Amino acid sequence: MRVLVVNCGSSSLKYQLFETESEETLAAGLIERIGQDGADAIVHHLPAGRDEVKFEQPIADHNLAAMEMTRILCEGEGKVLDSLDEIAAVGHRVVHGGEDFASSVLIDDAVIQCIERNAALAPLHNPPNLAGIRACMKAMPGKPNVAVFDTAFHQTMPRKAYLYAIPRAYYDELGIRRYGFHGTSHFYVDGRARVMLKEMGRDGDSARIVTCHLGNGCSMAAVKAGSCVDTTMGLTPLEGCVMGTRSGDIDPAIIPFLGATQNLSFKEIDTILNKKSGLLGLSGISNDMRDVQTAAAEGNTDAAEAFEVFCYRVRKYIGAYAAAMGGLDAVVFTAGIGENDAKVRHRILENMEFLGIHIDPDASDESRDDRVLTTPESSCVALVIGTKEELVIARQTEAVCGVA
Ligand code: ADP
C-alpha cells in the first residue's frame, strides 16, 4: 500500500511517500518558505535513488503547496507515480491531541473540530497541521486522511504523573496538565528496543525502558511493558530536558522575577525561554550540539558548561525514571544528538554501574545501525536506535484504514 505522510509547519510542508509492505521510501520532499511575503518558496523533492529536484517559486499558502506536492509526485523529472490514484491514504502528523486521542484516527469533521479545540494548547502547531489536512483533502479529494498525534503515546500516564500541583480547576476547566510530545518517536524506539532485548535473550515484553529523544527538541519517556508512565515534556514542549534553544525545567518564579526586574512582557519571556535559552542561551555560541562541542574543545568554558548542563539533566531524569518504574532494563538514545553523539552518551552514562549499566569499551560506536553499548553482563542495556517517525505514521495510517 502506498501512503503519503505529511507534516506541516507554519511555513513548511514536509512529505514522504512510502510503500508500506517493503517500508521503502519512494520519494521525500520539503516545501519551505510558504506564504512569505517577498520571498519565493523553495521546493526540494528527492525521488528515491535519483538526484534532488530543487526549484523556487511563489507559493502563497498550504493549499497551493499541497497542489505542488501532488504535481511533482506525478509529473516532470521527479515523477514517481503515474497517478494520484496509487496513493491509498494520507497520514498527518498532528502535534496536540489533548485528552481526546490516545491513538491514531481517521479524520472526519468531528476530528477536525477536536484538533481545532486543542489548538488552544498548541497555537503554533495545530493550526498549520490542520491547514495541511485541509489542503490534502482539497488536493486529493476522496482519499482517507489519518491523524497521528505526538501526544497519543503518553496518554497512558497515570494521574500522579500528569497532574501539576496547582489549583485543580486549572486542570478541570482549562486542561492544564502534562501531555508529552515526540510520542511517535518514543513509541517506535521503545518497540524496537523490546525486539532487541528479546534478540539478546532478555525479557522484552515487561521491560522498564527510558527512551531519550535528543534532537533540537529533547524529551524522555519512562515506558513500562510498552506503556508510557511518565515523560519530561509538559503542557507544551518547553518542559524537561535542556534543548537547542529551549530552557527545559526552570523555577516558574523566574518568569515573574524577569517580568518585574527586567520589565519584560509574557510574550518576551516566552520568546526568551523557547528561542534564546537551552544550548544557545548557555553557550552563547549555537543551538547546535556540534558547534557547542567544537567551541568547548577550543577552550570556550561557557560552551563546555552548556554541554555539562545538557548531559546532567538527562542523567538526572534517568535516575528519576528508574525510581518511578522500580528498576531499569534499558536506556535508549535516539534523534540527532542521541544517535550521533558518542560524547554526550558517554557523559550521561558514566558511573552508572549502580543501575547495572556497564559501558563496553570495545563496543563499536561508529556504526549507523541500531546498536548495543553495554557489556553482556549489564543488567540494564544501553541502546542506540535510529528513530523512524514518518514510518510509524505510515504504518498507523495503514492500520487505521484497515487495508493492506
Ligand atoms: P530535530 O529535532 O529538528 O529533528 P535532529 O534530531 O536532527 O533535530 O537533531 C539536531 C541535533 O542533532 C543538533 O544539535 C545537531 O548538532 C545534532 N547532530 C546531528 N548530527 C550530529 C552528529 N553527527 N554528531 C553530533 N551531533 C549531531
Short mmCIF file of C-alpha atoms and ligand atoms in Angstrom, two decimals:
data_model
loop_
_atom_site.label_atom_id
_atom_site.label_comp_id
_atom_site.label_asym_id
_atom_site.label_seq_id
_atom_site.Cartn_x
_atom_site.Cartn_y
_atom_site.Cartn_z
CA MET A 1 0.00 0.00 0.00
CA ARG A 2 1.27 3.49 -0.80
CA VAL A 3 0.88 6.02 1.97
CA LEU A 4 1.80 9.68 1.80
CA VAL A 5 2.97 11.13 5.12
CA VAL A 6 2.56 14.88 5.55
CA ASN A 7 3.93 17.14 8.29
CA CYS A 8 3.00 20.83 8.06
CA GLY A 9 4.65 23.67 9.95
CA SER A 10 3.65 27.33 9.81
CA SER A 11 5.63 27.95 6.62
CA SER A 12 6.61 24.45 5.55
CA LEU A 13 5.20 21.19 4.22
CA LYS A 14 7.29 18.02 4.58
CA TYR A 15 6.22 14.82 2.84
CA GLN A 16 7.36 11.26 2.40
CA LEU A 17 5.77 8.61 0.16
CA PHE A 18 6.05 5.04 1.48
CA GLU A 19 5.47 1.60 0.08
CA THR A 20 4.38 0.15 3.41
CA GLU A 21 4.98 -3.57 2.71
CA SER A 22 8.65 -3.04 1.91
CA GLU A 23 8.92 0.06 4.15
CA GLU A 24 10.61 1.68 1.19
CA THR A 25 10.57 5.47 0.72
CA LEU A 26 9.61 6.26 -2.89
CA ALA A 27 10.11 10.00 -2.54
CA ALA A 28 10.59 12.61 0.13
CA GLY A 29 10.36 16.35 0.00
CA LEU A 30 10.17 19.67 1.72
CA ILE A 31 8.47 22.86 0.62
CA GLU A 32 9.76 25.73 2.74
CA ARG A 33 9.09 29.47 2.97
CA ILE A 34 5.39 29.02 2.15
CA GLY A 35 3.44 32.30 2.22
CA GLN A 36 6.42 34.53 2.97
CA ASP A 37 5.93 38.00 1.57
CA GLY A 38 8.51 38.91 -1.00
CA ALA A 39 10.32 35.53 -0.98
CA ASP A 40 9.70 32.55 -3.21
CA ALA A 41 9.11 29.18 -1.62
CA ILE A 42 11.87 26.59 -2.04
CA VAL A 43 10.82 23.13 -3.18
CA HIS A 44 13.13 20.18 -2.51
CA HIS A 45 11.97 16.85 -3.95
CA LEU A 46 14.02 13.70 -3.64
CA PRO A 47 12.86 10.70 -5.68
CA ALA A 48 14.47 7.53 -4.26
CA GLY A 49 17.81 6.72 -5.88
CA ARG A 50 17.79 9.83 -8.09
CA ASP A 51 19.06 13.40 -7.87
CA GLU A 52 17.21 16.02 -5.84
CA VAL A 53 14.88 18.28 -7.81
CA LYS A 54 15.10 21.78 -6.34
CA PHE A 55 13.46 24.99 -7.51
CA GLU A 56 11.96 28.24 -6.24
CA GLN A 57 8.52 29.64 -6.99
CA PRO A 58 5.92 31.71 -5.19
CA ILE A 59 3.61 29.51 -3.06
CA ALA A 60 1.12 31.59 -1.11
CA ASP A 61 -0.44 29.01 1.22
CA HIS A 62 -0.64 25.36 2.25
CA ASN A 63 -3.36 24.65 -0.35
CA LEU A 64 -1.02 25.66 -3.15
CA ALA A 65 1.85 23.77 -1.51
CA ALA A 66 -0.22 20.57 -1.43
CA MET A 67 -1.14 21.07 -5.11
CA GLU A 68 2.55 21.49 -5.92
CA MET A 69 3.43 18.34 -3.95
CA THR A 70 0.87 16.27 -5.83
CA ARG A 71 2.08 17.69 -9.15
CA ILE A 72 5.77 16.86 -8.54
CA LEU A 73 4.92 13.33 -7.44
CA CYS A 74 3.15 12.65 -10.77
CA GLU A 75 4.91 14.90 -13.29
CA GLY A 76 8.29 16.05 -14.52
CA GLU A 77 11.79 14.83 -13.70
CA GLY A 78 10.93 13.88 -10.12
CA LYS A 79 7.88 11.79 -11.10
CA VAL A 80 7.38 8.62 -9.02
CA LEU A 81 3.66 7.95 -9.65
CA ASP A 82 1.56 7.59 -12.80
CA SER A 83 -1.43 9.00 -10.97
CA LEU A 84 -2.56 10.05 -7.50
CA ASP A 85 -4.87 7.01 -7.52
CA GLU A 86 -1.80 4.99 -6.50
CA ILE A 87 -1.82 6.72 -3.09
CA ALA A 88 -4.16 4.76 -0.82
CA ALA A 89 -4.18 7.16 2.14
CA VAL A 90 -2.55 10.22 3.65
CA GLY A 91 -1.15 10.25 7.21
CA HIS A 92 -0.71 13.56 9.03
CA ARG A 93 1.48 14.40 11.96
CA VAL A 94 -0.64 16.38 14.43
CA VAL A 95 1.14 17.82 17.44
CA HIS A 96 -1.59 18.11 20.07
CA GLY A 97 -4.43 15.68 20.52
CA GLY A 98 -5.12 16.76 24.11
CA GLU A 99 -7.07 14.10 26.03
CA ASP A 100 -9.25 13.37 23.00
CA PHE A 101 -6.90 11.00 21.21
CA ALA A 102 -4.96 8.07 22.67
CA SER A 103 -4.40 6.57 19.21
CA SER A 104 -4.42 7.48 15.54
CA VAL A 105 -7.79 8.21 13.88
CA LEU A 106 -9.47 8.55 10.53
CA ILE A 107 -10.11 12.27 10.03
CA ASP A 108 -13.73 13.43 9.75
CA ASP A 109 -15.49 16.68 10.68
CA ALA A 110 -15.65 15.74 14.38
CA VAL A 111 -11.91 15.01 14.47
CA ILE A 112 -11.17 18.32 12.75
CA GLN A 113 -13.24 20.12 15.39
CA CYS A 114 -11.32 18.37 18.17
CA ILE A 115 -7.96 19.30 16.64
CA GLU A 116 -9.23 22.88 16.35
CA ARG A 117 -10.26 22.86 20.01
CA ASN A 118 -6.85 21.53 21.05
CA ALA A 119 -5.18 24.37 19.14
CA ALA A 120 -5.61 26.41 22.33
CA LEU A 121 -2.93 24.10 23.82
CA ALA A 122 -0.62 24.23 20.78
CA PRO A 123 -1.28 27.53 19.00
CA LEU A 124 1.91 27.34 16.93
CA HIS A 125 1.47 23.75 15.77
CA ASN A 126 -2.14 22.58 15.45
CA PRO A 127 -3.30 25.38 13.09
CA PRO A 128 -0.62 24.59 10.44
CA ASN A 129 -1.23 20.84 10.94
CA LEU A 130 -4.93 21.50 10.22
CA ALA A 131 -4.08 23.66 7.22
CA GLY A 132 -2.11 20.69 5.86
CA ILE A 133 -5.02 18.31 6.42
CA ARG A 134 -7.48 20.63 4.68
CA ALA A 135 -5.02 21.24 1.84
CA CYS A 136 -4.58 17.49 1.23
CA MET A 137 -8.34 16.92 1.34
CA LYS A 138 -8.66 19.56 -1.37
CA ALA A 139 -5.71 18.41 -3.49
CA MET A 140 -6.65 14.70 -3.25
CA PRO A 141 -10.44 14.60 -2.82
CA GLY A 142 -11.96 11.35 -1.54
CA LYS A 143 -8.76 9.92 -0.09
CA PRO A 144 -8.77 8.80 3.54
CA ASN A 145 -6.72 11.06 5.82
CA VAL A 146 -5.42 9.84 9.18
CA ALA A 147 -4.20 11.94 12.12
CA VAL A 148 -1.25 10.62 14.15
CA PHE A 149 -0.74 12.63 17.33
CA ASP A 150 2.55 13.49 19.08
CA THR A 151 0.71 13.31 22.40
CA ALA A 152 -1.14 10.00 21.94
CA PHE A 153 1.54 7.58 23.20
CA HIS A 154 1.73 9.47 26.51
CA GLN A 155 -1.99 9.18 27.23
CA THR A 156 -1.34 6.05 29.34
CA MET A 157 0.43 8.13 32.03
CA PRO A 158 -1.17 7.85 35.46
CA ARG A 159 -2.75 10.94 37.02
CA LYS A 160 0.05 11.24 39.58
CA ALA A 161 2.49 11.73 36.68
CA TYR A 162 0.47 14.18 34.64
CA LEU A 163 -1.21 16.41 37.23
CA TYR A 164 0.55 19.64 38.21
CA ALA A 165 0.14 20.69 41.84
CA ILE A 166 -1.75 23.87 41.02
CA PRO A 167 -5.42 24.56 41.82
CA ARG A 168 -7.42 21.65 40.43
CA ALA A 169 -9.77 23.91 38.48
CA TYR A 170 -6.96 24.72 36.04
CA TYR A 171 -6.89 21.08 35.04
CA ASP A 172 -10.65 20.54 35.19
CA GLU A 173 -11.56 23.69 33.28
CA LEU A 174 -8.54 24.52 31.14
CA GLY A 175 -6.89 21.13 30.63
CA ILE A 176 -3.59 22.26 32.15
CA ARG A 177 -1.64 19.03 32.72
CA ARG A 178 1.40 17.20 31.39
CA TYR A 179 0.73 15.83 27.88
CA GLY A 180 4.17 14.99 26.49
CA PHE A 181 5.35 15.11 22.87
CA HIS A 182 7.58 13.19 20.38
CA GLY A 183 5.16 10.30 21.07
CA THR A 184 5.66 8.58 17.71
CA SER A 185 9.42 8.53 18.26
CA HIS A 186 9.20 7.21 21.84
CA PHE A 187 6.69 4.59 20.67
CA TYR A 188 8.92 3.44 17.81
CA VAL A 189 12.22 3.22 19.71
CA ASP A 190 10.54 1.55 22.70
CA GLY A 191 9.10 -1.14 20.42
CA ARG A 192 12.40 -1.63 18.63
CA ALA A 193 14.25 -1.83 21.99
CA ARG A 194 11.90 -4.63 23.10
CA VAL A 195 12.72 -6.57 19.93
CA MET A 196 16.46 -6.05 20.52
CA LEU A 197 16.14 -7.16 24.17
CA LYS A 198 14.44 -10.38 23.02
CA GLU A 199 17.18 -10.96 20.45
CA MET A 200 19.62 -10.73 23.37
CA GLY A 201 17.65 -13.41 25.24
CA ARG A 202 16.10 -10.91 27.65
CA ASP A 203 12.52 -10.20 28.66
CA GLY A 204 11.43 -7.55 26.19
CA ASP A 205 7.72 -7.66 26.99
CA SER A 206 7.78 -6.43 30.57
CA ALA A 207 10.97 -4.34 30.29
CA ARG A 208 11.28 -0.95 32.00
CA ILE A 209 12.79 1.38 29.43
CA VAL A 210 13.85 5.03 29.42
CA THR A 211 13.75 6.47 25.91
CA CYS A 212 15.85 9.61 25.28
CA HIS A 213 14.88 11.58 22.16
CA LEU A 214 17.72 14.09 21.94
CA GLY A 215 17.47 16.31 18.87
CA ASN A 216 16.81 20.02 18.55
CA GLY A 217 13.86 19.34 20.78
CA CYS A 218 14.65 16.85 23.55
CA SER A 219 12.33 14.68 25.60
CA MET A 220 12.50 11.48 27.60
CA ALA A 221 9.88 8.89 28.49
CA ALA A 222 9.60 6.16 31.12
CA VAL A 223 7.97 3.18 29.41
CA LYS A 224 6.94 0.09 31.36
CA ALA A 225 5.82 -3.00 29.44
CA GLY A 226 5.13 -0.83 26.40
CA SER A 227 3.02 1.81 28.22
CA CYS A 228 4.28 5.30 28.89
CA VAL A 229 4.22 6.07 32.63
CA ASP A 230 5.98 9.45 32.60
CA THR A 231 7.59 11.92 30.22
CA THR A 232 9.61 15.11 30.53
CA MET A 233 7.64 17.49 28.30
CA GLY A 234 4.53 19.01 29.79
CA LEU A 235 1.60 21.17 28.74
CA THR A 236 3.91 22.39 25.99
CA PRO A 237 7.22 21.11 24.58
CA LEU A 238 9.14 23.58 26.81
CA GLU A 239 9.45 21.47 29.97
CA GLY A 240 12.09 18.90 30.86
CA CYS A 241 15.46 18.48 29.15
CA VAL A 242 17.78 21.26 28.03
CA MET A 243 17.21 21.70 24.25
CA GLY A 244 18.74 23.59 21.34
CA THR A 245 17.02 26.87 22.21
CA ARG A 246 14.54 25.84 24.94
CA SER A 247 15.31 26.06 28.63
CA GLY A 248 13.57 22.90 29.78
CA ASP A 249 12.84 22.85 33.54
CA ILE A 250 13.17 26.12 35.41
CA ASP A 251 11.74 27.51 38.63
CA PRO A 252 8.42 29.02 37.46
CA ALA A 253 9.09 32.00 39.74
CA ILE A 254 11.81 33.08 37.28
CA ILE A 255 9.02 34.30 34.99
CA PRO A 256 7.51 36.95 37.33
CA PHE A 257 11.04 37.78 38.54
CA LEU A 258 12.18 38.58 34.98
CA GLY A 259 8.95 40.45 34.32
CA ALA A 260 9.33 42.63 37.39
CA THR A 261 13.08 43.26 37.30
CA GLN A 262 13.67 43.47 33.55
CA ASN A 263 10.30 44.94 32.59
CA LEU A 264 9.65 42.12 30.15
CA SER A 265 6.22 41.08 28.87
CA PHE A 266 4.93 37.47 28.98
CA LYS A 267 5.47 37.32 25.23
CA GLU A 268 9.08 38.44 25.54
CA ILE A 269 9.77 35.94 28.33
CA ASP A 270 8.12 33.20 26.28
CA THR A 271 10.46 34.03 23.40
CA ILE A 272 13.49 34.00 25.71
CA LEU A 273 12.59 30.58 27.14
CA ASN A 274 11.67 28.99 23.78
CA LYS A 275 14.08 30.64 21.37
CA LYS A 276 17.06 32.07 23.27
CA SER A 277 17.74 29.55 26.02
CA GLY A 278 18.99 25.96 26.13
CA LEU A 279 22.36 25.22 24.48
CA LEU A 280 22.21 28.57 22.68
CA GLY A 281 21.48 30.59 25.80
CA LEU A 282 24.09 28.90 27.97
CA SER A 283 26.88 28.68 25.40
CA GLY A 284 26.25 32.00 23.65
CA ILE A 285 27.56 30.11 20.59
CA SER A 286 24.91 27.96 18.95
CA ASN A 287 21.84 25.80 19.38
CA ASP A 288 23.65 23.02 17.53
CA MET A 289 25.42 20.46 19.73
CA ARG A 290 28.21 20.03 17.17
CA ASP A 291 29.11 23.75 17.34
CA VAL A 292 28.89 23.70 21.13
CA GLN A 293 31.30 20.78 21.31
CA THR A 294 33.72 22.34 18.84
CA ALA A 295 33.78 25.56 20.88
CA ALA A 296 34.22 23.59 24.11
CA ALA A 297 37.15 21.68 22.59
CA GLU A 298 38.71 25.02 21.66
CA GLY A 299 38.56 26.10 25.30
CA ASN A 300 35.27 28.03 25.46
CA THR A 301 34.16 27.46 29.06
CA ASP A 302 30.56 28.62 28.50
CA ALA A 303 30.17 26.01 25.76
CA ALA A 304 31.74 23.33 27.98
CA GLU A 305 29.26 24.21 30.72
CA ALA A 306 26.31 24.08 28.30
CA PHE A 307 27.38 20.52 27.39
CA GLU A 308 27.59 19.57 31.08
CA VAL A 309 24.19 21.03 31.97
CA PHE A 310 22.63 19.27 28.98
CA CYS A 311 24.04 15.85 29.93
CA TYR A 312 23.39 16.25 33.65
CA ARG A 313 19.67 16.94 33.10
CA VAL A 314 19.27 13.74 31.04
CA ARG A 315 21.21 11.74 33.62
CA LYS A 316 19.03 13.08 36.43
CA TYR A 317 15.84 12.02 34.64
CA ILE A 318 17.24 8.52 34.01
CA GLY A 319 17.64 8.17 37.78
CA ALA A 320 14.19 9.61 38.44
CA TYR A 321 12.54 7.28 35.95
CA ALA A 322 14.41 4.23 37.28
CA ALA A 323 12.87 5.10 40.66
CA ALA A 324 9.44 5.70 39.11
CA MET A 325 9.46 2.27 37.44
CA GLY A 326 11.15 0.37 40.31
CA GLY A 327 14.17 -0.51 38.19
CA LEU A 328 15.59 -0.19 34.73
CA ASP A 329 16.20 -2.71 31.93
CA ALA A 330 17.21 -0.42 29.07
CA VAL A 331 18.13 3.16 28.18
CA VAL A 332 17.64 4.13 24.55
CA PHE A 333 19.21 7.07 22.71
CA THR A 334 17.66 8.45 19.54
CA ALA A 335 17.36 11.57 17.29
CA GLY A 336 20.18 13.81 16.01
CA ILE A 337 22.24 14.03 19.20
CA GLY A 338 21.16 10.68 20.68
CA GLU A 339 22.03 8.74 17.52
CA ASN A 340 25.23 10.55 16.59
CA ASP A 341 26.97 12.00 19.60
CA ALA A 342 29.04 9.41 21.47
CA LYS A 343 30.49 12.06 23.79
CA VAL A 344 27.04 13.05 25.04
CA ARG A 345 26.00 9.42 25.54
CA HIS A 346 29.16 8.59 27.44
CA ARG A 347 28.92 11.61 29.73
CA ILE A 348 25.30 10.73 30.52
CA LEU A 349 26.03 7.08 31.26
CA GLU A 350 29.39 7.29 33.02
CA ASN A 351 29.44 5.91 36.59
CA MET A 352 26.02 4.36 36.19
CA GLU A 353 27.19 0.90 37.24
CA PHE A 354 24.90 1.25 40.28
CA LEU A 355 21.99 0.97 37.81
CA GLY A 356 23.56 -2.06 36.12
CA ILE A 357 24.89 -0.07 33.16
CA HIS A 358 28.41 -1.16 32.21
CA ILE A 359 29.61 0.52 29.02
CA ASP A 360 31.56 -1.87 26.80
CA PRO A 361 34.82 -0.11 25.87
CA ASP A 362 35.11 -2.40 22.82
CA ALA A 363 31.57 -1.84 21.52
CA SER A 364 31.77 -0.28 18.10
CA ASP A 365 30.12 3.10 18.25
CA GLU A 366 30.85 4.04 14.67
CA SER A 367 28.10 2.02 13.05
CA ARG A 368 24.95 3.67 11.69
CA ASP A 369 22.91 0.59 12.64
CA ASP A 370 20.89 0.15 15.81
CA ARG A 371 23.42 -1.00 18.39
CA VAL A 372 24.18 -2.05 21.96
CA LEU A 373 26.66 -0.01 24.03
CA THR A 374 26.83 -2.16 27.17
CA THR A 375 28.62 -5.39 28.13
CA PRO A 376 26.67 -8.69 28.13
CA GLU A 377 26.85 -8.72 31.97
CA SER A 378 24.99 -5.41 32.29
CA SER A 379 21.57 -5.87 33.87
CA CYS A 380 20.50 -2.67 32.10
CA VAL A 381 21.41 -2.32 28.45
CA ALA A 382 22.13 0.97 26.67
CA LEU A 383 20.98 1.09 23.05
CA VAL A 384 21.25 3.49 20.13
CA ILE A 385 18.22 3.25 17.84
CA GLY A 386 17.52 5.34 14.74
CA THR A 387 14.05 6.85 15.07
CA LYS A 388 11.53 6.46 12.25
CA GLU A 389 8.66 8.80 13.00
CA GLU A 390 7.43 9.00 9.40
CA LEU A 391 7.38 5.23 9.07
CA VAL A 392 5.27 4.97 12.25
CA ILE A 393 2.82 7.48 10.76
CA ALA A 394 2.66 5.45 7.52
CA ARG A 395 2.12 2.17 9.40
CA GLN A 396 -0.57 3.62 11.64
CA THR A 397 -2.29 5.20 8.66
CA GLU A 398 -2.37 1.79 7.01
CA ALA A 399 -3.69 0.17 10.19
CA VAL A 400 -6.44 2.78 10.68
CA CYS A 401 -7.54 2.49 7.06
CA GLY A 402 -7.71 -1.25 7.50
CA VAL A 403 -6.31 -2.06 4.10
CA ALA A 404 -3.08 -3.91 3.49
P1 ADP B 1 15.07 17.90 15.04
O1 ADP B 1 14.62 17.85 16.46
O2 ADP B 1 15.00 19.27 14.43
O3 ADP B 1 14.54 16.79 14.16
P2 ADP B 1 17.57 16.45 14.96
O4 ADP B 1 17.00 15.21 15.51
O5 ADP B 1 18.08 16.45 13.56
O6 ADP B 1 16.63 17.69 15.16
O7 ADP B 1 18.80 16.88 15.92
C1 ADP B 1 19.53 18.04 15.75
C2 ADP B 1 20.71 18.00 16.73
O8 ADP B 1 21.47 16.80 16.43
C3 ADP B 1 21.66 19.17 16.64
O9 ADP B 1 22.01 19.62 17.94
C4 ADP B 1 22.89 18.56 15.98
O10 ADP B 1 24.07 19.12 16.48
C5 ADP B 1 22.83 17.13 16.43
N1 ADP B 1 23.57 16.26 15.49
C6 ADP B 1 23.21 15.90 14.26
N2 ADP B 1 24.18 15.15 13.68
C7 ADP B 1 25.16 15.03 14.59
C8 ADP B 1 26.45 14.37 14.62
N3 ADP B 1 26.88 13.69 13.57
N4 ADP B 1 27.18 14.47 15.75
C9 ADP B 1 26.72 15.15 16.82
N5 ADP B 1 25.53 15.80 16.85
C10 ADP B 1 24.78 15.74 15.76
#
